Coordinates of C-alpha atoms and ligand atoms in Angstrom, one line a residue:
M27 CA 111.1 110.1 87.1
A28 CA 111.5 113.5 88.9
Y29 CA 108.4 114.9 90.5
E30 CA 108.0 118.5 91.6
T31 CA 105.1 118.3 94.0
I32 CA 105.2 114.8 95.4
I33 CA 107.6 112.3 96.9
V34 CA 107.3 108.8 95.5
E35 CA 108.6 105.6 97.2
T36 CA 108.0 101.9 97.1
R37 CA 107.6 99.8 100.2
S38 CA 107.4 96.1 99.5
K39 CA 104.7 95.8 96.8
V40 CA 103.1 99.2 97.9
G41 CA 103.5 102.5 96.1
L42 CA 103.6 105.4 98.4
V43 CA 102.9 109.0 97.2
T44 CA 103.4 111.8 99.7
L45 CA 102.0 115.2 98.7
N46 CA 104.8 117.7 99.1
R47 CA 103.8 121.4 98.9
P48 CA 104.3 122.1 102.6
K49 CA 104.2 125.9 102.3
A50 CA 100.8 125.8 100.6
L51 CA 99.4 123.0 102.9
N52 CA 99.5 120.7 99.9
A53 CA 97.1 122.7 97.8
L54 CA 96.3 120.9 94.7
N55 CA 97.4 122.7 91.5
S56 CA 97.8 121.5 88.0
Q57 CA 101.3 120.2 88.6
V58 CA 100.1 118.1 91.6
L59 CA 97.5 116.6 89.3
A60 CA 100.1 115.9 86.6
D61 CA 102.6 114.4 89.1
L62 CA 99.9 112.3 90.9
L63 CA 98.6 110.9 87.6
A64 CA 102.1 110.1 86.3
S65 CA 103.1 108.3 89.6
C66 CA 99.9 106.3 89.8
R67 CA 100.1 105.3 86.2
A68 CA 103.7 104.2 86.8
F69 CA 102.5 102.1 89.8
E70 CA 99.6 100.7 87.6
A71 CA 102.2 99.5 85.0
D72 CA 104.5 98.0 87.6
A73 CA 103.7 94.3 88.1
D74 CA 105.4 94.4 91.5
I75 CA 103.0 96.9 93.0
G76 CA 99.7 95.7 94.4
A77 CA 98.3 98.8 96.1
I78 CA 99.0 102.5 96.4
V79 CA 98.9 104.8 99.5
I80 CA 98.4 108.6 99.1
T81 CA 99.2 110.8 102.1
G82 CA 100.2 114.4 103.0
S83 CA 101.8 115.9 106.0
E84 CA 100.7 115.8 109.7
K85 CA 99.1 119.3 109.3
A86 CA 97.4 118.8 106.0
F87 CA 96.5 116.0 103.6
A88 CA 95.5 118.8 101.3
A89 CA 93.9 122.2 102.1
G90 CA 92.0 122.2 98.8
A91 CA 92.5 123.1 95.2
D92 CA 95.0 125.9 94.8
I93 CA 93.0 129.1 95.3
K94 CA 95.9 131.3 94.0
E95 CA 96.1 129.3 90.8
M96 CA 92.4 129.5 90.0
Q97 CA 91.3 132.9 91.4
S98 CA 91.8 134.9 88.2
K99 CA 90.2 132.4 85.8
S100 CA 87.3 133.6 83.7
Y101 CA 84.2 131.5 83.0
V102 CA 85.5 130.9 79.5
D103 CA 88.9 129.7 80.8
A104 CA 87.2 127.3 83.2
Y105 CA 84.7 126.0 80.6
M106 CA 87.0 125.7 77.6
E107 CA 89.7 123.8 79.6
D108 CA 86.9 121.8 81.3
F109 CA 88.6 122.8 84.6
F110 CA 89.1 119.9 87.1
S111 CA 87.9 117.2 84.6
G112 CA 91.5 115.9 84.7
W113 CA 90.8 114.5 88.2
E114 CA 88.4 112.0 86.6
D115 CA 91.6 110.3 85.2
F116 CA 92.7 109.7 88.7
T117 CA 89.5 107.6 89.4
R118 CA 90.4 105.4 86.4
I119 CA 93.5 103.9 88.2
R120 CA 92.5 100.3 88.6
K121 CA 94.8 99.2 91.5
P122 CA 93.5 99.9 95.0
I123 CA 94.3 103.3 96.5
I124 CA 94.2 104.2 100.2
A125 CA 94.1 107.8 101.4
A126 CA 96.0 108.2 104.6
V127 CA 94.6 111.5 105.9
S128 CA 96.1 113.6 108.7
G129 CA 95.1 117.2 109.4
Y130 CA 93.1 119.2 106.9
A131 CA 91.4 117.5 104.0
L132 CA 89.4 120.5 102.7
G133 CA 87.7 121.2 99.4
G134 CA 89.7 119.4 96.7
G135 CA 91.6 117.6 99.5
C136 CA 88.5 116.0 100.8
E137 CA 87.4 115.3 97.2
L138 CA 90.8 113.6 96.4
A139 CA 90.5 111.5 99.6
M140 CA 87.0 110.4 98.5
M141 CA 88.3 109.5 95.0
C142 CA 90.5 106.9 96.7
D143 CA 89.1 103.5 97.5
F144 CA 89.0 104.1 101.2
I145 CA 90.2 106.6 103.8
I146 CA 92.2 105.8 106.9
A147 CA 92.2 109.0 109.1
S148 CA 94.4 110.1 112.0
D149 CA 92.6 111.4 115.1
N150 CA 93.5 115.0 114.1
A151 CA 91.9 114.8 110.7
K152 CA 89.4 117.5 109.6
F153 CA 87.3 117.1 106.6
G154 CA 85.3 119.9 104.9
Q155 CA 83.9 121.4 101.7
P156 CA 84.5 125.1 102.5
E157 CA 84.1 126.3 98.9
I158 CA 80.9 128.3 99.9
T159 CA 83.2 130.6 102.0
L160 CA 85.1 131.4 98.8
G161 CA 81.9 132.3 96.9
V162 CA 81.8 129.0 94.9
M163 CA 80.8 125.3 95.4
P164 CA 82.6 122.0 95.2
G165 CA 83.9 121.3 91.7
M166 CA 85.9 118.0 92.0
G167 CA 83.0 115.8 93.0
G168 CA 82.3 116.9 96.6
S169 CA 78.6 117.5 96.2
Q170 CA 78.2 114.1 94.7
R171 CA 80.6 111.8 96.5
L172 CA 80.2 113.3 99.9
T173 CA 76.4 112.9 99.6
R174 CA 76.9 109.2 98.8
F175 CA 79.3 108.8 101.7
V176 CA 77.5 110.6 104.5
G177 CA 73.9 111.2 103.2
K178 CA 72.0 114.3 102.2
A179 CA 71.6 116.0 105.6
K180 CA 75.4 116.0 106.5
A181 CA 76.5 116.7 103.0
M182 CA 74.1 119.7 102.8
D183 CA 75.3 120.9 106.2
M184 CA 78.9 120.7 105.1
C185 CA 78.5 122.2 101.7
L186 CA 76.2 125.0 102.8
T187 CA 77.8 126.0 106.0
G188 CA 81.4 125.1 105.1
R189 CA 81.9 123.5 108.6
M190 CA 84.5 120.9 109.1
M191 CA 83.9 117.3 110.4
D192 CA 86.4 115.8 112.8
A193 CA 87.7 112.3 112.5
A194 CA 85.2 110.8 115.0
E195 CA 82.3 112.2 113.1
A196 CA 83.8 111.2 109.8
E197 CA 84.1 107.6 111.0
R198 CA 80.6 107.6 112.5
T199 CA 79.1 108.8 109.2
G200 CA 81.0 106.4 107.0
L201 CA 83.3 108.9 105.3
V202 CA 86.4 107.1 106.7
S203 CA 86.9 103.4 107.3
R204 CA 89.1 103.7 110.4
V205 CA 90.7 106.3 112.7
V206 CA 94.1 105.7 114.2
A207 CA 96.5 107.7 116.3
T208 CA 98.3 110.4 114.2
S209 CA 101.7 108.8 115.0
D210 CA 100.5 105.4 113.6
L211 CA 98.7 106.7 110.5
L212 CA 101.3 105.9 107.8
E213 CA 102.3 102.6 109.3
E214 CA 98.6 101.5 109.6
A215 CA 97.9 102.6 106.0
L216 CA 101.0 100.8 104.7
K217 CA 100.0 97.7 106.6
A218 CA 96.6 97.7 105.1
A219 CA 98.0 98.3 101.6
A220 CA 100.6 95.5 102.1
K221 CA 97.8 93.1 103.1
I222 CA 95.9 93.9 100.0
A223 CA 99.0 93.7 97.9
G224 CA 99.6 90.1 99.2
F225 CA 96.3 88.9 97.7
S226 CA 95.6 88.0 94.0
L227 CA 95.8 91.3 92.1
P228 CA 93.2 90.4 89.5
A229 CA 90.8 89.4 92.4
V230 CA 91.5 92.6 94.2
M231 CA 91.0 94.7 91.1
M232 CA 87.7 92.9 90.3
A233 CA 86.5 93.5 93.8
K234 CA 87.3 97.2 93.5
E235 CA 85.5 97.3 90.2
A236 CA 82.4 95.6 91.7
V237 CA 82.2 97.8 94.7
N238 CA 82.5 100.9 92.6
R239 CA 79.7 99.6 90.3
A240 CA 77.4 99.8 93.3
Y241 CA 77.5 103.6 93.0
E242 CA 76.7 103.6 89.3
T243 CA 73.9 101.1 88.8
T244 CA 70.7 99.4 90.1
L245 CA 70.9 96.6 92.6
S246 CA 69.8 93.9 90.2
E247 CA 72.4 95.0 87.5
G248 CA 75.0 95.3 90.2
L249 CA 74.3 91.8 91.5
R250 CA 74.5 90.4 88.0
F251 CA 77.8 92.3 87.4
E252 CA 79.2 90.9 90.6
R253 CA 78.1 87.3 89.8
R254 CA 79.6 87.5 86.3
L255 CA 82.9 88.7 87.7
F256 CA 82.8 86.0 90.4
H257 CA 82.2 83.3 87.7
S258 CA 85.2 84.6 85.8
M259 CA 87.4 84.1 88.8
F260 CA 87.2 80.4 88.3
A261 CA 89.5 80.9 85.3
L262 CA 92.2 82.3 87.6
E263 CA 95.1 80.1 88.8
D264 CA 94.9 82.2 91.9
Q265 CA 91.4 80.8 92.7
K266 CA 92.7 77.3 92.5
E267 CA 95.7 78.2 94.6
G268 CA 93.7 80.1 97.2
M269 CA 91.2 77.4 97.7
A270 CA 93.9 74.6 97.7
A271 CA 95.8 76.5 100.3
F272 CA 92.7 76.7 102.5
T273 CA 92.0 73.0 102.3
E274 CA 95.7 72.1 102.7
K275 CA 96.0 74.5 105.7
R276 CA 98.9 76.5 104.3
Q277 CA 99.5 80.1 103.2
A278 CA 98.4 80.8 99.6
N279 CA 101.1 81.8 97.1
F280 CA 99.2 84.0 94.6
K281 CA 100.8 84.6 91.2
N282 CA 98.4 87.3 89.9
R283 CA 97.2 85.0 87.1
Ligands
LIG303 C1 88.2 121.9 94.1 C2 87.1 122.8 94.5 C3 86.4 123.4 93.4 O1 86.1 122.0 95.1 C4 87.5 123.9 95.3 C5 88.5 124.0 96.4 O2 89.2 123.1 96.8 S1 88.6 125.5 96.9 C6 89.7 125.4 98.3 C7 89.0 124.9 99.5 N1 89.9 125.0 100.6 C8 89.9 126.1 101.4 O3 89.1 127.0 101.3 C9 90.9 126.1 102.6 C10 91.8 127.2 102.5 N2 92.7 127.2 103.6 C11 92.4 127.6 104.8 O4 91.3 127.9 105.1 C12 93.5 127.6 105.8 O5 94.8 127.7 105.1 C13 93.5 126.4 106.8 C14 92.3 126.5 107.7 C15 93.5 125.1 106.0 C16 94.8 126.5 107.7 O6 95.0 127.7 108.3 P1 96.4 128.2 108.9 O7 96.9 127.1 109.7 O8 96.2 129.5 109.5 O9 97.4 128.3 107.6 P2 97.4 129.5 106.5 O10 98.3 130.5 107.0 O11 96.0 129.9 106.1 O12 98.0 128.7 105.3 C17 99.4 128.4 105.1 C18 99.8 128.7 103.7 O13 99.1 127.8 102.8 C19 98.3 128.5 101.9 N3 97.1 127.8 101.5 C20 96.3 127.2 102.3 N4 95.2 126.6 101.7 C21 95.4 127.0 100.4 C22 94.7 126.7 99.2 N5 93.6 125.9 99.2 N6 95.2 127.2 98.0 C23 96.3 127.9 98.0 N7 97.1 128.2 99.1 C24 96.6 127.7 100.3 C25 98.1 129.9 102.5 O14 97.8 130.8 101.6 C26 99.4 130.1 103.3 O15 100.4 130.5 102.4 P3 100.9 132.1 102.3 O16 99.7 132.8 101.8 O17 101.3 132.4 103.7 O18 102.0 132.1 101.4

């Protein structure tokens, strides 16, 4: 399939999506959303793919939603099309997704990174929710997800002042899982994705579902949900294989069954 705004590749069991609107610093317009969804859905349907990496350029992961596309919208336009609700579909991708972030991840760019399962950042990464400087506020989940990642004080600071957070602060506050040298970013993200893709896909997908449930429910319900999923894993051939491989001191050969 031909995509207008992204480059799609496969690297041994990993699907790689590179945002590719360099002149607009990868600003996220409706075509980017359509391309991103189509590519991730294709990876979801591809039994050979076990994880997905989304990245941008060295200068910008994405500098936000496309301001030029949205600036002339009216309230009725925004309300009737339920503007930005399409991004919720991206969060329904069940295979794991790593955001490999270099440069600016601002507004919708920061929000897209937070919709991924975890973020690996390069040491030049800058995160921010600068919508307030445009006379608006986050609209793709920033006020909710950023608050869950970094807590109320930092989220308020970022949403109300529009200031950017550098990679070190993002790692300290839990927004990103690791920071690597800019030159190593893609290699590190692909390595992490390949590691995940080497495990049992149903086990990986259930682990993703369980961690995500922690954001949506009480501790007791979450613990029950985790236990039930864990019980169901004893129906997997991969559980038998994984545990046999451990006791036989050999590498497991998972079949995703
Ligand atoms: C989803 C919501 C609701 O939460 C909202 C949003 O995401 S709103 C958007 C939030 N993002 C921003 O406000 C960041 C806007 N961009 C910038 O502040 C700067 O571009 C920068 C600090 C990231 C980089 O500055 P600089 O290096 O000086 O590059 P520029 O010359 O400004 O940009 C190059 C080129 O890209 C275009 N651009 C940048 N960001 C966007 C954007 N978000 N939407 C559309 N276009 C964008 C910029 O206009 C330049 O293009 P030309 O005008 O020269 O054609």
